[in-house]
Amino acid sequence: MMNEPAEINEFSALLRARVPLILIETHEEPRILKLLTQASSLENQLMMRWSIVDGLGRVAGTGGGTGQFAASANGDHGKAIYQTNELIDCLRHIDKSSQNGVYVLCDAHPGFKDAVAVRLIREIAMDHASCARTLVFVSPVLEDVPSELLRLAGHFKPKLPTRDDIRSVVVSEAQLYHTQNGDKVRGDRRTVDLLIMHLLGLEFEDVRRLVRQALRADGEINQDDIRRILTIKHRALGGEGVLGFEESSFKFDAIGGLVRMKHWVALRQKPFLDPKTAALDRPRGILLLGVMGGGKSLAARAVAGEWNIPLMRLDFGAMYNKFYGESERNLRAALAAAEGMAPCVLWIDELEKGLGGNGGEQDGGVSRRILGTFLTWLSERSNAAKPVFIVATANDISTLPPELIRKGRFDEIFFVDFPNTAAREQIFTIHLKKRGFDPAAFDLAALAANASSFSGAEIEQAVIAAIFEAAARDGEHALTSTDVLHELERTRPLSVVMAERIGKLRAWAHDRAVLADDLHD
């Protein structure tokens, strides 16, 4: 693994700096223990490992150890010291011992809630100057470390595999499959590249396990493997609940109109997915403002479908929590999970409901803190390393705080108006085809002309209602243009019902946003 020498050097530097506590949050305990063993050997330091199952024991090959505590060089230990299985007993033994060295404590994080354990850890750490005993905590979860220990601690972050590392894993597993089964692994280069891209952000052992599962299933790397990997990755990153994962099969040809927005997105696909092809910053995202039912949510899905990347939906409703600070923590966790799924589209539907400025002090300041957390992430995120393309939608711009929509937050603000004539013909075609009708059998020009100022959603509902009426009348789906025209006549579109509000929205967007489609009729 290409990262190992760098990781060994990084940990060795922490040992040489005489950091008393080192925190390592990882699921890759065997790999990390092997690295720590190698680093301890290079620094000629004794390494001891503790777990609640095995107790405290010496790791072979470190600090000139003798055969009394013989063990493998993978971080395993041999004979344990008597009565050290409990964390408190282990810490008391270390505290009383004059033996310098590296003491690796595996899954000791529950002890951070024990006042006695915390005090013992502090005493060992504060005595580091006279007795160099370094405590290393290795655990999948290190969230509740007391502040008094954090002041004394250094952090070691294991490197994640690069594209080249993942490709090496795929090649080695494919060779192993060929050796064992006699068949070569099937799969085109584009699918393999997609697999590698979506495995980014996972740890080495997860990568190897998922690649092996994909190959052993049918000897082929295909889209089913990619979907399964994305689902597992989302679950592993803890994004369930607040951050939903949706498979998007939508393409732009399933949406009528929005010509300018589609063109804008198409131009930025390659720079977003492969920044080496252009000396440009990766695109950051867009805000789609406009009338309800205009296709904003479908557009968000279609961006992910066109770019063939995961669609992550941020649910503000599931984020809010009655306990102080929990809502912000939920948001930070969701945004971190989105970065873990990168490259991806982060869809924030009806942005004004989650980040609108009407909360004030009525909700205890939660809305303001959520907004601050989100703005900080927008400003500080590294889109080069973890590309997340935001597609936010809004129906009411008046409630959004100005600091959220200023230039630089989003690459562009598009205004989605009612579809023009050409777009309405496309929308009728899409919805008639979707329900098994031949659009050529309908007078699309007449339908489009009579649906002026109808939204895409209203056009769809008119088609559906006409199908029901025709079926009830004739006992079969003998739908005609006349049936659809009758439904259009009976419909009072949003452009009439909420004319004043839509007029204000258009007036705001006139000089402040880019039209998502060509000029209105």
Coordinates of C-alpha atoms in Angstrom, one line a residue:
M1 CA 0.0 0.0 0.0
M2 CA 1.5 3.2 -1.2
N3 CA 0.6 5.3 1.9
E4 CA 2.3 3.1 4.5
P5 CA 5.8 4.7 4.5
A6 CA 4.3 8.2 4.8
E7 CA 2.0 7.0 7.6
I8 CA 4.9 5.3 9.5
N9 CA 7.0 8.5 9.3
E10 CA 4.0 10.6 10.5
F11 CA 3.5 8.5 13.5
S12 CA 7.2 8.3 14.2
A13 CA 7.2 12.1 14.2
L14 CA 4.5 12.2 16.9
L15 CA 6.6 9.8 19.0
R16 CA 9.7 11.9 18.6
A17 CA 7.7 15.0 19.6
R18 CA 6.9 13.3 22.8
V19 CA 3.1 13.7 22.5
P20 CA 1.7 12.0 25.6
L21 CA -1.7 11.0 24.1
I22 CA -2.4 10.0 20.5
L23 CA -5.9 9.6 19.1
I24 CA -6.6 7.4 16.1
E25 CA -10.2 7.0 14.8
T26 CA -10.3 4.1 12.4
H27 CA -12.1 0.8 11.6
E28 CA -8.8 -0.6 10.3
E29 CA -7.4 -1.8 13.5
P30 CA -5.2 -4.7 12.1
R31 CA -3.6 -2.4 9.5
I32 CA -3.0 0.4 12.0
L33 CA -1.5 -1.9 14.6
K34 CA 0.9 -3.1 12.0
L35 CA 1.9 0.5 11.2
L36 CA 2.3 1.3 14.8
T37 CA 4.4 -1.8 15.4
Q38 CA 6.7 -0.7 12.5
A39 CA 7.0 2.8 13.7
S40 CA 7.7 1.7 17.3
S41 CA 10.5 -0.6 16.0
L42 CA 12.0 2.2 14.0
E43 CA 12.1 4.4 17.1
N44 CA 13.4 1.5 19.2
Q45 CA 10.4 1.8 21.6
L46 CA 8.6 -0.9 23.4
M47 CA 5.0 -1.3 22.2
M48 CA 2.3 -2.8 24.4
R49 CA -1.3 -3.5 23.3
W50 CA -4.4 -3.7 25.4
S51 CA -8.0 -4.9 24.7
I52 CA -10.7 -5.8 27.1
V53 CA -10.5 -9.4 25.8
D54 CA -6.8 -9.9 25.9
G55 CA -5.6 -7.5 28.6
L56 CA -2.2 -5.7 28.3
G57 CA 0.6 -7.6 26.5
R58 CA 3.9 -6.8 24.8
V59 CA 4.2 -6.7 21.0
A60 CA 7.0 -8.7 19.6
G61 CA 9.7 -7.0 17.6
T62 CA 9.5 -3.7 19.5
G63 CA 11.9 -2.2 22.0
G64 CA 14.2 -5.3 21.9
G65 CA 11.5 -7.4 23.6
T66 CA 12.2 -10.9 24.8
G67 CA 10.4 -14.1 24.0
Q68 CA 8.4 -13.9 27.2
F69 CA 5.8 -11.9 25.4
A70 CA 6.3 -13.5 22.0
A71 CA 3.8 -12.3 19.4
S72 CA 3.6 -11.6 15.7
A73 CA 4.7 -8.3 14.2
N74 CA 1.1 -7.5 13.1
G75 CA 0.3 -5.8 16.4
D76 CA -0.8 -9.0 18.1
H77 CA 0.5 -9.6 21.6
G78 CA 1.4 -12.8 23.5
K79 CA 1.1 -13.5 27.2
A80 CA -0.9 -10.8 28.9
I81 CA 0.0 -9.2 32.2
Y82 CA -2.1 -10.6 35.0
Q83 CA -5.3 -8.8 35.9
T84 CA -5.2 -6.1 33.2
N85 CA -8.3 -7.0 31.2
E86 CA -10.3 -4.1 32.8
L87 CA -9.3 -0.7 31.5
I88 CA -9.0 0.8 35.0
D89 CA -6.6 -2.1 36.0
C90 CA -4.6 -1.6 32.9
L91 CA -4.2 2.1 33.4
R92 CA -3.2 1.6 37.1
H93 CA -0.5 -0.8 35.9
I94 CA 0.8 1.7 33.4
D95 CA 0.7 4.5 35.9
K96 CA 2.8 2.5 38.4
S97 CA 5.2 1.1 35.8
S98 CA 8.5 2.9 35.0
Q99 CA 8.6 1.2 31.6
N100 CA 8.8 3.7 28.8
G101 CA 7.1 2.8 25.6
V102 CA 4.0 3.0 23.4
Y103 CA 0.8 1.7 25.0
V104 CA -1.9 1.1 22.4
L105 CA -5.4 0.8 23.9
C106 CA -7.9 -0.7 21.5
D107 CA -11.6 0.3 21.8
A108 CA -11.0 2.0 25.1
H109 CA -13.4 4.9 24.3
P110 CA -16.1 3.8 26.8
G111 CA -13.6 4.7 29.5
F112 CA -13.8 8.4 28.6
K113 CA -17.1 8.5 30.5
D114 CA -15.4 7.1 33.6
A115 CA -14.0 9.8 35.9
V116 CA -11.4 7.5 37.4
A117 CA -10.2 6.4 34.0
V118 CA -10.0 10.0 32.8
R119 CA -7.9 11.0 35.9
L120 CA -5.5 8.0 35.4
I121 CA -5.0 8.9 31.8
R122 CA -4.3 12.5 32.8
E123 CA -1.8 11.5 35.4
I124 CA 0.1 9.2 33.0
A125 CA 0.1 12.0 30.4
M126 CA 1.2 14.7 32.8
D127 CA 4.1 12.4 34.0
H128 CA 5.3 12.0 30.4
A129 CA 8.3 14.3 30.9
S130 CA 9.8 12.0 33.6
C131 CA 8.5 8.7 32.2
A132 CA 7.9 8.6 28.4
R133 CA 4.8 6.5 28.2
T134 CA 2.7 7.3 25.2
L135 CA -0.9 6.3 25.3
V136 CA -2.4 5.6 21.8
F137 CA -6.2 5.2 21.6
V138 CA -7.3 3.2 18.5
S139 CA -11.1 3.1 18.1
P140 CA -13.8 3.4 15.4
V141 CA -15.4 6.1 17.5
L142 CA -13.6 8.9 19.3
E143 CA -16.3 11.6 19.7
D144 CA -16.6 12.0 23.4
V145 CA -13.0 12.6 24.4
P146 CA -13.1 15.0 27.5
S147 CA -11.7 18.4 26.8
E148 CA -9.1 18.0 29.6
L149 CA -7.6 15.1 27.5
L150 CA -7.9 16.8 24.2
R151 CA -5.5 19.5 25.3
L152 CA -2.9 16.9 25.9
A153 CA -3.6 14.9 22.7
G154 CA -2.3 14.7 19.2
H155 CA -4.3 13.2 16.3
F156 CA -3.1 10.7 13.8
K157 CA -5.4 10.4 10.8
P158 CA -4.8 7.2 8.7
K159 CA -4.5 7.9 5.0
L160 CA -7.3 6.8 2.7
P161 CA -6.5 4.9 -0.5
T162 CA -5.9 6.9 -3.6
R163 CA -7.2 6.0 -7.1
D164 CA -4.0 4.2 -7.9
D165 CA -4.2 2.3 -4.6
I166 CA -7.8 1.2 -5.4
R167 CA -6.8 0.3 -9.0
S168 CA -4.1 -1.9 -7.6
V169 CA -6.6 -3.6 -5.3
V170 CA -8.9 -4.2 -8.2
V171 CA -6.1 -5.7 -10.4
S172 CA -4.8 -7.9 -7.6
E173 CA -8.3 -9.2 -6.8
A174 CA -9.0 -9.8 -10.5
Q175 CA -5.8 -11.8 -10.8
L176 CA -6.7 -13.8 -7.7
Y177 CA -10.2 -14.5 -9.1
H178 CA -8.6 -15.7 -12.4
T179 CA -6.1 -18.0 -10.6
Q180 CA -8.9 -19.6 -8.5
N181 CA -11.6 -19.8 -11.1
G182 CA -9.8 -19.9 -14.5
D183 CA -12.0 -17.1 -15.9
K184 CA -11.1 -13.5 -16.5
V185 CA -13.1 -10.8 -14.8
R186 CA -15.5 -9.1 -17.2
G187 CA -16.2 -5.4 -17.3
D188 CA -15.6 -2.4 -19.5
R189 CA -13.1 0.3 -18.7
R190 CA -15.7 3.0 -18.0
T191 CA -17.5 0.8 -15.4
V192 CA -14.2 -0.1 -13.7
D193 CA -13.3 3.6 -13.6
L194 CA -16.7 4.4 -12.0
L195 CA -16.2 1.6 -9.5
I196 CA -12.8 3.1 -8.5
M197 CA -14.2 6.6 -8.3
H198 CA -17.0 5.5 -6.0
L199 CA -14.7 3.5 -3.7
L200 CA -12.8 6.7 -2.9
G201 CA -13.3 7.8 0.7
L202 CA -13.4 4.3 2.1
E203 CA -10.7 2.6 4.1
F204 CA -8.4 0.0 2.6
E205 CA -10.1 -3.0 4.1
D206 CA -13.5 -1.8 3.0
V207 CA -12.2 -1.3 -0.5
R208 CA -10.8 -4.8 -0.7
R209 CA -13.9 -6.4 0.8
L210 CA -16.3 -4.7 -1.6
V211 CA -14.2 -5.4 -4.7
R212 CA -14.0 -9.0 -3.7
Q213 CA -17.7 -9.2 -3.2
A214 CA -18.3 -7.6 -6.6
L215 CA -16.0 -10.2 -8.3
R216 CA -17.2 -13.2 -6.4
A217 CA -20.9 -12.5 -7.2
D218 CA -20.7 -13.1 -11.0
G219 CA -17.1 -12.5 -12.1
E220 CA -18.1 -9.2 -13.6
I221 CA -17.9 -5.5 -12.6
N222 CA -21.2 -3.9 -13.6
Q223 CA -23.7 -1.2 -12.6
D224 CA -25.3 -3.5 -10.0
D225 CA -22.0 -3.6 -8.2
I226 CA -21.7 0.2 -8.2
R227 CA -25.2 0.6 -6.9
R228 CA -24.5 -1.9 -4.1
I229 CA -21.2 -0.2 -3.2
L230 CA -22.9 3.2 -3.0
T231 CA -25.6 1.9 -0.7
I232 CA -23.0 0.3 1.6
K233 CA -20.8 3.3 1.5
H234 CA -23.7 5.6 2.5
R235 CA -24.6 3.3 5.4
A236 CA -21.0 3.1 6.5
L237 CA -20.6 6.9 6.5
G238 CA -23.6 7.2 8.9
G239 CA -25.6 9.4 6.5
E240 CA -28.9 7.6 7.0
G241 CA -31.8 9.7 8.2
V242 CA -30.7 13.3 7.7
L243 CA -28.8 12.5 4.4
G244 CA -30.8 10.3 2.0
F245 CA -29.2 8.4 -0.8
E246 CA -31.3 8.2 -4.0
E247 CA -30.5 6.4 -7.2
S248 CA -31.2 8.8 -10.0
S249 CA -32.0 7.3 -13.4
F250 CA -33.3 10.7 -14.6
K251 CA -31.7 12.3 -17.6
F252 CA -32.2 15.8 -19.1
D253 CA -34.3 14.4 -21.9
A254 CA -36.9 13.5 -19.3
I255 CA -37.4 17.2 -18.6
G256 CA -38.9 19.7 -21.0
G257 CA -37.3 23.1 -21.4
L258 CA -34.6 24.5 -19.1
V259 CA -32.3 24.7 -22.2
R260 CA -29.9 27.3 -20.7
M261 CA -29.5 25.4 -17.4
K262 CA -28.9 22.1 -19.2
H263 CA -26.2 23.7 -21.4
W264 CA -24.5 25.3 -18.3
V265 CA -24.5 21.9 -16.5
A266 CA -23.2 20.0 -19.6
L267 CA -20.2 22.4 -19.9
R268 CA -19.2 21.7 -16.3
Q269 CA -19.5 17.9 -16.2
K270 CA -15.9 17.2 -17.3
P271 CA -14.3 19.8 -15.1
F272 CA -16.2 18.6 -12.1
L273 CA -15.5 14.9 -12.6
D274 CA -11.9 15.3 -13.9
P275 CA -10.3 18.6 -13.0
K276 CA -7.1 17.6 -14.8
T277 CA -8.8 18.3 -18.1
A278 CA -9.2 22.1 -17.4
A279 CA -7.3 24.7 -15.5
L280 CA -10.5 25.7 -13.7
D281 CA -11.9 25.4 -10.2
R282 CA -14.4 22.6 -9.8
P283 CA -18.0 23.8 -10.1
R284 CA -19.6 24.3 -6.6
G285 CA -23.3 24.3 -7.3
I286 CA -26.4 26.1 -8.4
L287 CA -29.6 27.6 -6.8
L288 CA -32.8 27.0 -8.8
L289 CA -35.4 29.6 -7.9
G290 CA -38.8 29.6 -9.4
V291 CA -42.4 28.7 -9.5
M292 CA -43.7 25.6 -7.8
G293 CA -44.1 22.6 -10.2
G294 CA -41.6 24.0 -12.7
G295 CA -39.2 21.0 -12.6
K296 CA -36.6 22.2 -10.1
S297 CA -36.5 19.0 -8.2
L298 CA -36.5 16.9 -11.4
A299 CA -33.5 19.0 -12.5
A300 CA -31.6 18.2 -9.4
R301 CA -32.1 14.5 -10.0
A302 CA -31.2 14.8 -13.7
V303 CA -27.8 16.5 -12.9
A304 CA -26.9 13.4 -10.9
G305 CA -28.2 11.1 -13.6
E306 CA -26.4 12.9 -16.4
W307 CA -23.1 12.9 -14.5
N308 CA -23.6 9.3 -13.3
I309 CA -22.8 10.2 -9.7
P310 CA -24.8 9.6 -6.4
L311 CA -27.6 11.9 -5.5
M312 CA -27.7 12.8 -1.8
R313 CA -30.8 14.6 -0.4
L314 CA -30.4 16.7 2.7
D315 CA -33.5 16.5 4.9
F316 CA -33.7 19.6 7.2
G317 CA -36.8 18.2 8.8
A318 CA -35.0 15.2 10.1
M319 CA -32.1 17.3 11.3
Y320 CA -33.7 19.5 14.0
N321 CA -33.4 18.1 17.5
K322 CA -34.7 19.5 20.8
F323 CA -31.4 19.1 22.6
Y324 CA -29.0 22.1 22.4
G325 CA -26.3 21.6 19.8
E326 CA -27.7 18.4 18.4
S327 CA -29.1 20.0 15.2
E328 CA -25.8 21.5 14.3
R329 CA -24.0 18.2 15.0
N330 CA -26.5 16.4 12.8
L331 CA -25.8 18.9 9.9
R332 CA -22.1 18.6 10.3
A333 CA -22.4 14.8 10.2
A334 CA -24.6 14.9 7.1
L335 CA -22.2 17.3 5.3
A336 CA -19.2 15.1 6.3
A337 CA -21.1 12.0 4.9
A338 CA -21.8 13.9 1.7
E339 CA -18.1 14.6 1.3
G340 CA -17.5 11.0 2.0
M341 CA -19.8 10.1 -0.9
A342 CA -18.0 12.5 -3.2
P343 CA -18.1 13.0 -6.1
C344 CA -21.9 13.5 -5.7
V345 CA -24.8 15.9 -6.1
L346 CA -26.1 17.3 -2.8
W347 CA -29.8 18.1 -3.3
I348 CA -31.3 20.6 -0.9
D349 CA -35.0 20.9 -1.7
E350 CA -37.0 24.0 -0.7
L351 CA -34.0 25.7 0.9
E352 CA -36.1 28.4 2.5
K353 CA -37.8 25.9 4.8
G354 CA -34.5 24.8 6.3
L355 CA -32.4 28.0 6.2
G356 CA -35.1 30.7 6.0
G357 CA -34.6 33.7 8.2
N358 CA -37.9 33.6 10.1
G359 CA -36.8 31.4 13.0
G360 CA -35.1 34.2 15.0
E361 CA -35.2 33.6 18.7
Q362 CA -38.5 31.7 18.5
D363 CA -36.6 28.4 18.1
G364 CA -33.9 29.2 20.6
G365 CA -31.5 30.4 17.9
V366 CA -31.3 27.0 16.3
S367 CA -32.0 28.3 12.8
R368 CA -29.3 30.9 13.1
R369 CA -26.8 28.3 14.3
I370 CA -27.7 25.9 11.5
L371 CA -27.3 28.7 9.0
G372 CA -23.9 29.6 10.4
T373 CA -22.8 25.9 10.3
F374 CA -23.9 25.6 6.7
L375 CA -22.2 28.9 5.6
T376 CA -19.0 27.9 7.3
W377 CA -19.0 24.6 5.4
L378 CA -19.7 26.4 2.1
S379 CA -16.8 28.7 2.7
E380 CA -14.2 26.2 4.0
R381 CA -15.0 23.0 2.0
S382 CA -12.3 21.7 -0.3
N383 CA -14.2 21.0 -3.5
A384 CA -10.9 19.9 -5.2
A385 CA -10.4 17.0 -2.7
K386 CA -14.0 16.1 -2.0
P387 CA -16.2 17.3 -4.9
V388 CA -19.8 17.9 -3.9
F389 CA -22.0 19.7 -6.4
I390 CA -24.9 21.5 -4.6
V391 CA -28.3 21.8 -6.3
A392 CA -30.5 23.8 -4.0
T393 CA -34.1 24.7 -4.9
A394 CA -36.3 27.5 -3.5
N395 CA -39.9 28.7 -4.1
D396 CA -39.7 31.9 -2.0
I397 CA -36.5 33.9 -2.2
S398 CA -37.7 36.6 0.2
T399 CA -37.1 34.5 3.3
L400 CA -33.6 33.5 2.4
P401 CA -30.8 35.5 4.3
P402 CA -28.7 37.6 1.9
E403 CA -25.5 36.0 3.1
L404 CA -26.7 32.7 1.7
I405 CA -27.3 33.9 -1.8
R406 CA -24.5 36.3 -2.2
K407 CA -22.1 35.8 -5.2
G408 CA -19.7 32.9 -4.5
R409 CA -22.0 30.7 -2.4
F410 CA -23.4 29.2 -5.7
D411 CA -21.8 29.4 -9.1
E412 CA -25.1 30.5 -10.6
I413 CA -28.7 31.3 -9.6
F414 CA -31.2 30.2 -12.2
F415 CA -34.8 31.3 -12.4
V416 CA -37.2 28.6 -13.5
D417 CA -40.3 30.2 -15.0
F418 CA -43.4 28.6 -16.6
P419 CA -42.3 26.7 -19.7
N420 CA -42.5 28.4 -23.1
T421 CA -44.3 26.9 -26.1
A422 CA -41.5 24.6 -27.2
A423 CA -41.0 23.3 -23.7
R424 CA -44.7 22.7 -23.2
E425 CA -44.8 20.5 -26.4
Q426 CA -41.8 18.6 -25.0
I427 CA -43.6 18.1 -21.6
F428 CA -46.8 16.8 -23.3
T429 CA -44.6 14.4 -25.4
I430 CA -42.8 13.2 -22.3
H431 CA -45.9 12.5 -20.3
L432 CA -47.9 10.9 -23.1
K433 CA -45.0 8.6 -23.9
K434 CA -44.6 7.7 -20.3
R435 CA -48.2 6.5 -20.2
G436 CA -48.0 4.5 -23.4
F437 CA -49.5 6.9 -25.9
D438 CA -48.1 8.0 -29.2
P439 CA -47.5 11.7 -29.1
A440 CA -47.8 11.9 -32.9
A441 CA -51.5 11.1 -32.5
F442 CA -52.1 14.3 -30.6
D443 CA -52.2 18.0 -31.7
L444 CA -49.2 19.0 -29.6
A445 CA -49.3 22.6 -30.9
A446 CA -52.9 23.1 -29.8
L447 CA -52.2 21.5 -26.4
A448 CA -49.2 23.7 -25.9
A449 CA -51.1 26.8 -26.9
N450 CA -53.9 26.1 -24.5
A451 CA -51.5 25.4 -21.6
S452 CA -49.9 28.8 -21.6
S453 CA -48.7 29.7 -18.1
F454 CA -49.1 26.1 -16.9
S455 CA -46.3 24.5 -14.9
G456 CA -44.9 21.2 -15.9
A457 CA -46.6 19.6 -12.9
E458 CA -50.0 21.0 -14.0
I459 CA -49.5 19.7 -17.5
E460 CA -48.8 16.3 -16.2
Q461 CA -51.9 16.3 -13.9
A462 CA -54.0 17.4 -16.8
V463 CA -52.8 14.4 -18.9
I464 CA -53.5 12.1 -16.0
A465 CA -57.0 13.5 -15.4
A466 CA -57.8 13.2 -19.1
I467 CA -56.8 9.6 -19.1
F468 CA -59.1 8.8 -16.2
E469 CA -62.0 10.6 -17.9
A470 CA -61.4 8.8 -21.2
A471 CA -61.2 5.4 -19.4
A472 CA -64.4 6.1 -17.5
R473 CA -66.3 7.1 -20.6
D474 CA -65.1 4.4 -23.1
G475 CA -64.0 1.7 -20.8
E476 CA -60.5 1.9 -22.3
H477 CA -57.7 4.4 -22.7
A478 CA -59.1 6.0 -25.9
L479 CA -57.5 9.3 -25.1
T480 CA -57.7 12.2 -27.6
S481 CA -56.4 15.7 -27.8
T482 CA -59.9 16.9 -27.0
D483 CA -59.9 15.1 -23.7
V484 CA -56.7 16.8 -22.7
L485 CA -58.0 20.2 -23.9
H486 CA -61.1 19.8 -21.7
E487 CA -58.9 19.2 -18.7
L488 CA -56.8 22.2 -19.4
E489 CA -59.9 24.4 -19.6
R490 CA -61.1 23.1 -16.2
T491 CA -57.8 23.8 -14.5
R492 CA -57.0 27.0 -12.8
P493 CA -53.2 27.2 -12.9
L494 CA -50.9 28.6 -10.3
S495 CA -50.2 31.5 -12.5
V496 CA -53.8 32.6 -12.0
V497 CA -54.3 31.5 -8.4
M498 CA -51.1 33.2 -7.1
A499 CA -50.6 35.8 -9.8
E500 CA -49.4 38.5 -7.4
R501 CA -46.8 36.4 -5.6
I502 CA -45.4 35.0 -8.9
G503 CA -45.2 38.5 -10.3
K504 CA -43.1 39.6 -7.3
L505 CA -40.9 36.5 -7.8
R506 CA -40.4 37.4 -11.5
A507 CA -39.6 41.0 -10.6
W508 CA -36.9 39.9 -8.1
A509 CA -35.3 37.5 -10.6
H510 CA -35.4 39.9 -13.5
D511 CA -31.9 41.4 -12.9
R512 CA -30.6 39.0 -10.2
A513 CA -30.9 35.6 -11.8
V514 CA -30.3 33.8 -15.1
L515 CA -33.3 32.4 -16.9
A516 CA -33.1 28.6 -16.9
D517 CA -34.8 28.5 -20.3
D518 CA -35.1 30.6 -23.4
L519 CA -37.4 33.7 -23.1
H520 CA -41.0 33.2 -22.1
D521 CA -43.8 33.4 -24.7

